[in-house]
Amino acid sequence: MKNFTISFLGRDCPGVVAAVSRTIGESGCNITQLSQTILSGEFAAIYIVQAPDSLDPEALRRALAVALEAEHMDMSVLVRPATDSAWGEGEVCQPFVVTADGPDHPGEIAAMSRVFARHNVNIESLKAVLGEGGSNHALFVFEVMVPDRVDLGRLRRELIKEGGMHNLRVGVQHRDIFEAMHRIGSV
Amino acid sequence: MLSEREVISTLNMLRTEHLDVRTVTLGVSLFDCVSHDIELFIANVKDKILRHAAQLVRVCDEVGDKYGIPVVNKRISVSPIAVVAAPFGPAGMVRVCRALDDCAKEAGVDFLGGFSALVEKGFANGDRALIEALPEALTTTDRICSSINVASSRSGINMDAVALMGEQILKVAEASADRGGIGCAKLVVFANIPQDVPFAAGAYLGVGEPDVVINVGVSGPGVVKKAIDRALGAGVNAKGQPLTLLDIAEVIKRTAYKVTRVGEMIGTEVAHRLNLPFGVADLSLAPTPAVGDSVGEIFQSVGLSSIGAPGTTAVLAMLNDAVKKGGAFASSSVGGLSGAFIPVSEDSSIEAAATSGLLSLEKLEAMTSVCSVGLDMIAIPGDTSATTIAGIIADEMAIGMINHKTTAVRIIPVPGKGVGEEVSFGGLLGKAAIIPVPRGDASDFIRLGGRIPAPIHSLKN
C-alpha cells in the first residue's frame, strides 16, 4: 500500500463529499485523514488515502474528475504521492497564537508571514476576520508552531515592528491560554 | 484550531476589560530564621527572603509575556512577625519591619505582608510589641503591610485588642499625617484571617503553610461588567428567552471561571519555573481606580442607579456567590479571600457613590455581611475617637464571627480633615472623600474590655 494526497477546490454544493468518497472507495482506497472547509461558497478539502500499489495517481485523479463531472460539480482535483515526513518532525515546538488587527490593506499577511518565515516558524492555521471592529477592520489570527530554539522575544519584537508599519496591533500569546479560558480539558 | 469567538473574546478581555493577574505572591516561612539575637534574626530573614525572591519579578514577567497576560503586582508574604520575632520589644519590631522593607525593595516587589499578629484569644509578648511598634514601623517604611487578627468564629472577639487597635489606628494616622494618614492604608484588622491571602494589605503566610509557596490573586471586575453588559445587550439568554437574574448569575459564574483559569495557569507556571509548590488562586474581584476596572460599575450594569441604592446588598450577594462558584470549578486550589472587594478609595465608582452620599458607612457595613472582606479603604474624619473606631471594628468583627467568614476593617482617620473633604493616597490606593461615622458613643462599652465569647455554633467537634 502507498499513500496519496488528494486536494479538491471548487464551488460548494450538497453531494460533493458523497461523490468524492464513493469514488475513492471504488478505487480501492481507504481514507486515513481529511480536512475540509468552506469559504464564501468555495469548497476546499484535502484527503490522505491509502491506495493499492497497482493504482497510480493520475488514474485516481481521472476517476475522481469523471465522477464529479457526472454529478455536474465544478471541482478541480489534484492527486500526488503523500510525503513521508511532516515539517518540524524532531523539532521541539510550542504553539503560539499571533493576532494582528487594524485597518485592512493589501500586503499585511505577506508582511507578517515574512517574519515567520525568517524565523523558521510554521503557520498551521490562518484566519482573517473582516469587519468585526468596523467596516475596514481586519483581524488576522495566525496559529503557529515556534521551535524552542527561536528567540521568542526577538520574534515578538519583529512581529510588533512589522505590524506597526502597517498600523496593525500585534499580540503574541501561548495557545494554552486560549484553551484554558474557553475549553474544559481532560483531567 | 481556535474559533474566532475564542480569540476575539480573549483579545477584548485583555485590551478593553483589564484582564490581568493582579498579584503573584511569594510566601516565605520565617520560622527557621528565629533567634534571640536580633542581628542574626534579621540576617537570616534577609538571606531567606532574597534567596527565594531573587528571580520572582523576572519569572513573573517572562510568564506574563508568554501568555500575553500581565502580572501587575509581585508581592511577598511572610510568617506573622509577632510570632517569629516574639523575643523582641517594640524598637526591635521596628528594626525588623525596616529590614523587611529593604528586602521588598531589593526583590523589586511593591508590597510585603506579614507584619502581623494573631490575637483573637489573647496577647503574647510579641503581639504587644508589634502592635505598639505599628505607628513608627508603618510610617518609616514604604512597602510593609500589617494585619492584626482580633476575632474568629472559634475564639470570639478579643475586645482588648479591638480597643487597642482603635487607638493604634489613630496613632498610625497621626504619624503619617503629612500624607493623609496613609499608614492606615497598610494596616488591616481582621476576623477569621485566611492563612494564604495573596492580596495586600492582608497578605501573610500562616503557620500551617509550606516553607515557600506561590499564591496568586486574580481579578477582573471589568471583564465581569462587560460580560453582563453583553448579555443584557442581547436581551435574551442562550435559549432565546428573556434575560433574568438567573442568567446574569450564570454569566458572572462563567466569566469568573475564565479569569480563574488564567490565574491558575500563570501561577502554576511561575511556581514550576521557580521550583516551588503552587498554593492557591484567590479569585477576588479587586478593583483599581481606573475606569472600567471597577466593582462598583457592575451594580450599574445590573440596573441600580448606583452602588448604594436599594438592592445593593442583594446584587453583591449574587456577585460574590457567582464568583466563588465559577472559580471553584476552575481550580481545585481556591483559597484566600475569594469574592468581591469593595475598597472605597480604590474603586472610582464606589468612591463616587460615597462622595455623593449614596453610600454610607452603615450601608457598607451591611454589604460586608455578604462579600469577602469588609470596611475597606474608607476615609473618616481625623477627629474620630479611638472608641468610635473600636466600635466600628467590633461591629465588623461580629459579622465575621457569627457568619463564619472573613471580615476586616481598613479605615483611615485623616488627620486635620473633616466630612466632605478629600484625601488622595495616589496610585492604586486612589482617593476618597471623608464620610461621616455613625453617631453615638461606644466608649463605655469599649472600656469594658475582655472577650466576646465565641458563638454557640463554634462548638462543632
XYZ file of C-alpha atoms in Angstrom:
648
model
C 0.000 0.000 0.000
C 1.044 3.595 -0.571
C -0.306 6.988 0.453
C -1.741 9.689 -1.811
C -2.690 13.267 -1.043
C -5.816 14.439 -2.856
C -6.982 18.047 -2.895
C -10.317 19.420 -4.119
C -11.207 23.013 -4.868
C -14.432 24.309 -6.375
C -17.999 25.519 -5.905
C -19.635 24.084 -2.793
C -22.892 22.176 -3.174
C -24.622 19.246 -1.476
C -23.241 15.868 -2.565
C -19.571 16.828 -3.064
C -18.273 14.714 -0.186
C -20.558 11.810 -1.144
C -19.316 11.773 -4.757
C -15.669 12.067 -3.784
C -15.792 9.476 -1.007
C -17.688 6.936 -3.140
C -15.129 7.174 -5.954
C -12.207 6.895 -3.533
C -13.770 3.716 -2.134
C -14.497 2.270 -5.546
C -10.834 2.833 -6.481
C -9.775 0.532 -3.619
C -8.507 3.350 -1.414
C -9.051 3.925 2.285
C -9.351 7.487 3.649
C -6.971 7.889 6.613
C -7.143 11.640 7.209
C -9.185 14.511 5.850
C -9.926 18.140 6.402
C -12.400 20.380 4.629
C -13.597 23.935 4.801
C -15.995 26.287 3.033
C -15.160 29.931 2.405
C -17.504 32.294 0.513
C -19.245 29.362 -1.126
C -15.960 27.745 -2.191
C -15.277 24.182 -1.084
C -11.717 23.065 -0.313
C -10.645 19.692 1.026
C -7.526 17.676 1.487
C -7.651 13.885 1.854
C -4.878 11.445 2.724
C -5.713 7.967 1.394
C -4.115 4.564 1.468
C -4.061 3.249 -2.095
C -3.263 -0.191 -3.608
C 0.236 -0.469 -5.065
C -1.295 -1.020 -8.527
C -3.083 2.362 -8.561
C -1.239 5.339 -9.991
C -2.092 8.960 -9.010
C -3.189 10.017 -12.496
C -5.661 7.131 -12.751
C -7.214 8.101 -9.429
C -7.402 11.783 -10.458
C -9.149 10.847 -13.722
C -11.681 8.662 -11.892
C -12.471 11.478 -9.444
C -12.768 14.089 -12.211
C -15.146 11.871 -14.187
C -17.309 11.203 -11.112
C -17.538 14.914 -10.243
C -18.318 15.874 -13.833
C -21.065 13.245 -13.975
C -22.670 14.980 -10.969
C -22.221 18.390 -12.700
C -19.862 19.572 -9.979
C -17.353 22.323 -10.786
C -14.341 20.986 -8.902
C -10.577 20.857 -9.522
C -8.762 17.717 -8.354
C -5.074 17.178 -7.675
C -3.564 13.825 -6.650
C 0.058 13.312 -5.687
C 2.073 10.836 -3.647
C 1.961 11.802 0.039
C 5.189 12.905 1.651
C 6.547 10.568 4.303
C 7.505 13.202 6.826
C 5.925 16.413 8.079
C 7.704 19.713 8.770
C 9.026 20.006 12.254
C 9.473 16.320 12.991
C 12.222 16.057 15.553
C 11.860 19.770 16.287
C 10.531 20.719 19.741
C 7.962 23.456 19.208
C 5.488 25.463 21.247
C 2.095 26.508 19.857
C 1.517 30.259 19.827
C -1.327 32.421 18.624
C -0.327 35.644 16.918
C -3.056 38.193 16.330
C -2.702 41.281 14.186
C -5.517 43.731 13.752
C -6.093 47.152 12.285
C -7.194 48.788 9.045
C -7.383 46.313 6.179
C -4.788 46.895 3.439
C -3.176 44.650 0.827
C 0.195 43.234 1.836
C -0.430 42.755 5.557
C -0.468 38.964 5.563
C 2.610 38.902 3.346
C 4.450 41.223 5.709
C 3.615 39.224 8.829
C 4.265 35.859 7.284
C 7.681 37.023 6.051
C 8.697 37.437 9.678
C 7.514 33.910 10.486
C 9.412 32.508 7.513
C 12.581 34.344 8.537
C 12.440 32.672 11.961
C 11.509 29.252 10.554
C 8.135 29.431 12.301
C 5.443 27.351 10.627
C 1.917 28.715 10.226
C -0.516 25.899 10.973
C -3.705 27.889 10.659
C -4.508 31.370 9.421
C -7.839 33.124 9.610
C -8.894 36.610 8.596
C -11.885 38.124 10.334
C -13.078 41.171 8.427
C -15.422 43.874 9.641
C -15.561 42.775 13.297
C -14.114 46.022 14.646
C -15.516 48.372 11.958
C -16.131 48.343 8.225
C -12.467 48.404 7.171
C -11.114 46.470 10.145
C -9.232 43.229 9.748
C -8.131 40.725 12.358
C -5.618 38.078 11.331
C -5.198 35.061 13.588
C -2.036 33.041 12.963
C -1.708 29.763 14.822
C 1.974 28.969 14.604
C 4.485 26.446 15.882
C 7.545 28.157 17.304
C 10.656 25.978 17.628
C 12.181 26.158 21.102
C 15.459 27.339 19.604
C 13.777 30.511 18.289
C 14.358 33.638 20.367
C 10.740 34.392 21.310
C 11.487 37.915 22.482
C 13.142 38.783 19.172
C 10.321 37.184 17.187
C 7.785 39.196 19.183
C 9.687 42.450 18.675
C 9.983 41.896 14.931
C 6.313 40.980 14.594
C 5.272 44.076 16.540
C 7.595 46.246 14.447
C 6.366 44.782 11.164
C 2.735 45.047 12.256
C 3.295 48.631 13.383
C 4.490 49.576 9.882
C 1.032 48.518 8.650
C -0.847 50.084 11.586
C -1.573 46.611 12.955
C -1.702 45.887 16.673
C 0.102 42.618 17.279
C -0.312 40.147 20.129
C 1.752 37.025 20.737
C 0.331 34.521 23.233
C 0.906 30.893 24.004
C -2.047 28.905 22.720
C -2.646 27.270 26.121
C -4.155 30.465 27.488
C -6.988 30.296 24.951
C -7.569 26.638 25.709
C -7.590 27.266 29.436
C -10.104 30.092 29.233
C -12.564 28.675 26.768
C -12.389 24.917 26.911
C -12.813 22.328 29.592
C -9.907 19.973 29.011
C -9.407 16.418 30.140
C -8.027 15.801 33.608
C -7.916 25.222 15.712
C -9.318 28.021 17.827
C -12.605 29.628 16.904
C -12.880 33.317 16.037
C -15.035 33.840 19.131
C -12.399 32.369 21.417
C -9.688 34.623 20.014
C -11.770 37.807 19.864
C -13.177 37.256 23.347
C -9.693 36.860 24.810
C -8.380 39.932 22.998
C -11.287 42.041 24.235
C -10.744 40.901 27.812
C -7.115 41.947 27.601
C -7.421 45.185 25.709
C -10.585 46.801 26.990
C -11.653 44.880 30.071
C -8.449 44.994 32.150
C -7.929 41.238 32.376
C -4.735 40.618 34.257
C -3.248 38.640 37.098
C -3.424 41.122 39.920
C -0.710 39.599 42.048
C 1.695 36.697 42.260
C 2.704 36.452 45.881
C 5.690 34.514 47.141
C 5.006 33.143 50.604
C 8.120 32.635 52.723
C 8.052 30.972 56.125
C 10.424 32.634 58.583
C 10.158 30.066 61.358
C 13.601 28.679 60.585
C 15.084 32.186 60.877
C 14.289 32.689 64.554
C 16.928 33.788 67.007
C 17.097 35.691 70.289
C 19.828 37.782 68.647
C 18.162 40.452 66.512
C 21.200 40.897 64.252
C 21.233 37.192 63.498
C 17.451 37.092 63.041
C 17.489 39.951 60.539
C 20.409 38.409 58.658
C 18.575 35.080 58.461
C 15.371 36.759 57.295
C 17.108 38.772 54.586
C 19.035 35.769 53.374
C 15.979 33.547 53.117
C 13.645 36.086 51.516
C 16.147 37.298 48.955
C 17.307 33.773 48.130
C 13.807 32.805 47.109
C 12.640 36.163 45.756
C 15.655 36.896 43.573
C 14.036 35.580 40.396
C 10.393 36.312 41.277
C 9.885 39.509 39.274
C 11.821 38.284 36.230
C 9.975 34.962 36.103
C 6.567 36.623 36.557
C 7.328 38.985 33.682
C 8.531 36.141 31.454
C 5.449 34.029 32.108
C 3.198 37.066 31.672
C 4.856 37.719 28.296
C 4.438 34.105 27.218
C 0.694 34.165 27.716
C 0.177 37.835 26.940
C -1.416 38.399 30.352
C 0.300 40.984 32.558
C 1.196 40.083 36.129
C 0.549 43.525 37.563
C 1.995 43.108 41.042
C 4.605 40.829 42.520
C 4.481 40.538 46.275
C 5.863 38.647 49.248
C 4.076 37.340 52.308
C 5.876 36.096 55.396
C 5.095 34.322 58.656
C 3.466 36.537 61.295
C 6.291 38.663 62.608
C 4.751 38.854 66.088
C 5.409 35.113 66.356
C 8.792 34.724 64.679
C 10.186 37.892 66.272
C 8.491 37.313 69.619
C 11.618 37.888 71.759
C 11.946 41.493 70.638
C 10.391 44.652 72.027
C 8.747 47.472 70.058
C 12.078 49.002 68.999
C 13.231 45.609 67.742
C 9.980 45.185 65.839
C 10.588 48.488 64.062
C 14.048 47.307 63.063
C 12.610 44.056 61.735
C 9.991 45.997 59.779
C 12.684 48.154 58.171
C 14.710 45.078 57.287
C 11.632 43.603 55.593
C 11.162 46.874 53.716
C 14.754 46.630 52.477
C 14.036 43.069 51.290
C 10.906 44.191 49.431
C 12.822 46.934 47.659
C 15.741 44.702 46.781
C 13.420 42.000 45.430
C 11.502 44.601 43.397
C 8.083 43.792 44.876
C 5.573 46.531 45.647
C 4.307 45.146 48.979
C 5.462 42.674 51.603
C 2.787 41.467 54.006
C 3.114 39.690 57.310
C 3.997 42.352 59.840
C 1.137 40.680 61.613
C -0.209 39.395 64.888
C -2.929 36.861 65.694
C -4.547 37.933 68.937
C -8.131 36.707 68.732
C -7.865 34.921 72.067
C -5.195 36.977 73.793
C -1.840 38.700 73.543
C 1.609 37.167 73.693
C 4.637 39.369 74.284
C 5.492 39.536 70.598
C 1.947 40.593 69.759
C 2.030 43.514 72.172
C 5.446 44.618 70.934
C 4.371 44.501 67.296
C 1.126 46.396 67.860
C 2.951 49.032 69.886
C 5.503 49.377 67.090
C 2.882 49.925 64.367
C 2.913 53.760 64.189
C 6.665 54.011 63.750
C 7.015 50.796 61.746
C 4.383 51.655 59.147
C 5.432 55.264 58.718
C 9.177 54.710 58.424
C 8.764 52.006 55.778
C 7.199 52.137 52.327
C 6.173 48.644 51.336
C 5.264 46.784 54.507
C 1.678 45.769 55.227
C 0.308 44.759 58.576
C -2.687 42.689 59.614
C -3.964 42.068 63.117
C -6.473 39.256 63.591
C -8.612 40.187 66.599
C -11.537 37.788 66.183
C -12.520 34.356 64.956
C -15.601 32.177 64.899
C -13.780 29.672 67.103
C -12.471 32.075 69.719
C -14.742 35.101 69.739
C -13.668 38.721 69.725
C -10.728 39.963 71.763
C -12.222 43.297 72.772
C -8.987 44.401 74.453
C -7.342 44.053 71.046
C -10.224 45.870 69.398
C -9.859 48.763 71.839
C -6.103 48.828 71.357
C -6.426 48.848 67.572
C -8.815 51.802 67.783
C -6.028 53.707 69.500
C -3.230 52.439 67.268
C -5.066 53.291 64.061
C -5.301 56.898 65.257
C -1.593 56.895 66.146
C -0.610 55.455 62.761
C -2.735 58.109 61.037
C -1.144 60.841 63.134
C 2.357 59.535 62.405
C 1.631 59.760 58.678
C -0.430 62.975 58.890
C 1.707 64.650 56.227
C 0.440 62.073 53.714
C -3.215 61.975 54.731
C -2.773 59.142 57.211
C -1.594 56.757 54.505
C -0.008 54.462 57.099
C -3.523 53.199 57.857
C -3.888 52.024 54.251
C -1.292 49.391 55.090
C -2.987 48.194 58.288
C -5.962 45.820 58.390
C -7.864 44.490 61.385
C -9.321 41.058 60.668
C -11.773 38.444 61.826
C -11.051 34.936 60.532
C -7.996 35.965 58.532
C -7.125 33.319 55.904
C -3.580 31.952 56.051
C -2.918 32.206 52.346
C -4.167 35.617 51.180
C -2.029 36.844 48.282
C -3.602 40.315 48.213
C -2.160 43.275 50.100
C -2.684 44.580 52.696
C -3.936 41.356 54.294
C -1.262 39.020 52.925
C 0.619 36.868 55.396
C 1.796 33.262 55.421
C 0.039 31.175 58.043
C 1.713 28.700 60.330
C 0.218 25.697 58.511
C 1.549 26.765 55.122
C 4.533 25.323 53.204
C 8.044 26.653 53.703
C 7.941 28.594 50.448
C 4.897 28.790 48.180
C 3.413 30.725 45.273
C -0.117 32.101 45.699
C -1.945 34.019 43.020
C -4.583 36.717 43.160
C -6.696 37.053 40.053
C -9.043 39.919 39.437
C -11.330 41.010 36.649
C -14.232 43.286 37.650
C -14.035 44.897 34.196
C -14.338 41.527 32.488
C -17.408 40.642 34.569
C -19.039 44.014 33.885
C -18.553 43.753 30.115
C -19.876 40.189 30.088
C -23.031 41.345 31.900
C -23.369 44.313 29.521
C -23.142 41.989 26.502
C -25.755 39.640 27.936
C -28.118 42.490 28.749
C -27.495 43.981 25.309
C -28.611 40.725 23.725
C -31.679 40.793 25.986
C -32.235 37.059 25.757
C -30.456 34.014 27.087
C -28.987 31.150 25.044
C -32.455 29.634 24.674
C -33.914 32.873 23.328
C -35.876 33.563 26.488
C -35.912 36.998 28.156
C -32.875 37.503 30.358
C -33.341 37.227 34.140
C -31.041 37.487 37.137
C -30.562 33.731 36.965
C -28.928 34.220 33.564
C -26.806 37.093 34.863
C -25.563 34.928 37.743
C -24.628 32.321 35.142
C -22.733 34.929 33.091
C -20.778 36.007 36.191
C -20.012 32.391 37.064
C -18.694 31.557 33.615
C -16.636 34.725 33.481
C -15.127 34.005 36.900
C -14.217 30.564 35.588
C -12.258 32.049 32.688
C -10.482 34.595 34.839
C -9.529 32.000 37.438
C -8.179 29.629 34.805
C -5.844 32.387 33.629
C -4.579 32.999 37.142
C -4.089 29.358 37.938
C -2.230 28.704 34.699
C 0.158 31.583 35.234
C 0.593 30.818 38.924
C 1.406 27.168 38.357
C 3.920 28.028 35.660
C 5.630 30.654 37.828
C 5.776 28.113 40.657
C 7.141 25.443 38.311
C 9.862 27.732 36.963
C 10.870 28.740 40.491
C 10.751 25.091 41.554
C 8.236 25.908 44.275
C 4.830 24.465 45.126
C 1.724 26.268 43.917
C -0.586 27.216 46.761
C -3.892 28.859 45.909
C -5.666 31.027 43.408
C -7.584 33.766 45.189
C -10.371 34.654 42.789
C -11.347 38.005 44.165
C -12.772 40.841 42.122
C -10.237 43.502 43.072
C -10.808 46.912 41.507
C -8.345 49.665 40.703
C -9.101 53.373 40.402
C -9.059 53.024 36.577
C -12.394 53.482 34.824
C -13.587 50.109 33.553
C -11.785 48.223 36.326
C -14.432 48.824 38.956
C -16.595 46.558 41.093
C -18.999 49.458 41.624
C -19.777 49.740 37.909
C -21.131 46.178 37.955
C -24.027 47.383 40.123
C -24.992 49.918 37.479
C -24.795 47.284 34.758
C -27.281 45.151 36.681
C -29.752 48.022 36.847
C -29.085 50.015 40.005
C -28.682 53.775 39.633
C -25.501 53.453 41.676
C -23.866 51.190 44.174
C -25.551 52.111 47.465
C -29.075 52.176 46.017
C -31.664 49.773 47.478
C -30.832 46.337 46.124
C -27.080 46.807 46.516
C -26.612 44.112 49.151
C -28.650 41.642 47.096
C -26.570 42.290 43.970
C -23.352 41.962 45.962
C -24.522 38.667 47.445
C -25.264 37.293 43.986
C -21.977 38.615 42.585
C -19.876 37.227 45.416
C -21.521 33.821 45.253
C -21.326 33.504 41.472
C -17.642 34.463 41.514
C -16.938 31.729 44.055
C -18.880 29.120 42.093
C -17.120 29.875 38.805
C -13.734 29.991 40.452
C -14.269 26.801 42.417
C -14.931 24.908 39.192
C -11.889 26.454 37.512
C -9.374 25.492 40.181
C -9.044 22.869 42.864
C -6.776 25.211 44.770
C -9.046 28.116 45.548
C -8.133 29.987 48.697
C -7.505 33.357 50.227
C -10.479 35.678 50.309
C -12.161 34.782 47.014
C -15.083 37.094 46.431
C -15.715 40.746 45.684
C -13.702 43.552 47.241
C -15.318 46.916 47.930
C -12.384 49.214 48.768
C -13.870 52.691 48.603
C -10.874 54.810 47.597
C -9.521 52.181 45.194
C -12.704 51.961 43.112
C -13.757 55.070 41.195
C -17.442 54.117 41.131
C -17.664 53.201 44.828
C -15.728 56.330 45.697
C -18.143 58.488 43.690
C -21.130 56.907 45.449
C -19.568 57.512 48.861
C -18.668 61.090 47.960
C -22.207 61.874 46.799
C -23.716 60.390 49.949
C -25.347 57.443 48.201
C -23.135 55.018 50.062
C -22.848 55.403 53.822
C -20.645 53.612 56.317
C -23.771 51.832 57.586
C -24.631 50.559 54.109
C -21.035 49.483 53.534
C -21.209 47.529 56.776
C -24.378 45.780 55.624
C -22.670 44.894 52.343
C -19.735 43.335 54.137
C -22.030 40.700 55.569
C -22.293 39.169 52.096
C -18.926 39.926 50.465
C -15.445 38.706 51.067
C -13.694 41.406 53.000
C -15.075 44.343 54.873
C -14.894 48.060 55.530
C -12.029 48.773 53.202
C -10.126 51.951 52.395
C -12.684 54.253 53.965
C -11.607 57.767 54.901
C -13.226 59.098 58.076
C -12.761 62.370 59.994
C -9.399 62.716 61.702
C -11.035 63.700 64.999
C -12.941 60.411 65.282
C -12.373 58.981 68.748
C -10.460 55.768 69.341
C -13.526 54.216 70.959
C -15.704 55.027 67.955
C -13.143 53.360 65.669
C -13.046 50.414 68.064
C -16.860 50.231 67.989
C -16.813 50.144 64.192
C -14.205 47.373 64.322
C -16.229 45.415 66.888
C -19.358 45.539 64.717
C -17.436 44.319 61.693
C -15.726 41.552 63.663
C -19.133 40.405 64.941
C -20.364 39.978 61.363
C -17.352 37.813 60.568
C -17.513 35.821 63.782
C -21.206 34.965 63.580
C -21.233 34.261 59.848
C -18.037 32.176 59.767
C -16.471 34.448 57.212
C -13.573 36.797 56.872
C -14.279 40.416 57.637
C -11.844 43.242 58.000
C -11.503 46.936 58.706
C -9.049 49.145 56.845
C -10.151 52.589 57.844
C -8.253 55.864 57.607
C -8.943 58.693 60.049
C -7.478 61.545 58.014
C -5.677 63.963 60.342
C -6.932 67.535 60.227
C -9.753 66.807 57.807
C -13.496 66.513 58.226
C -16.570 65.190 56.451
C -16.731 66.125 52.770
C -13.043 66.962 52.414
C -10.989 64.854 50.053
C -7.817 62.863 50.574
C -5.634 61.396 47.844
C -3.291 58.491 48.522
C -2.030 58.131 44.954
C -1.577 55.129 42.708
C -3.632 52.031 43.365
C -4.783 53.390 46.722
C -6.777 56.100 44.929
C -8.617 59.000 46.533
C -11.689 59.385 48.699
C -13.976 61.943 50.254
C -14.225 61.687 54.019
C -17.560 60.210 55.072
C -19.269 60.513 58.452
C -19.033 57.797 61.086
C -22.153 56.587 62.942
C -23.293 58.944 65.688
C -23.463 57.893 69.346
C -20.851 56.913 71.884
C -19.320 53.449 72.363
C -16.688 54.446 74.882
C -18.203 52.788 77.976
C -18.789 49.574 76.029
C -15.248 49.534 74.671
C -13.767 50.256 78.103
C -15.323 47.079 79.500
C -12.714 45.094 77.571
C -12.353 41.350 77.879
C -13.641 38.989 75.242
C -16.937 38.474 73.464
C -17.239 34.685 73.601
C -17.388 32.522 70.522
C -20.881 31.793 69.232
C -22.630 28.529 70.021
C -22.043 27.188 66.513
C -18.289 27.293 67.131
C -18.764 24.061 69.096
C -18.573 21.815 66.070
C -16.345 18.995 67.241
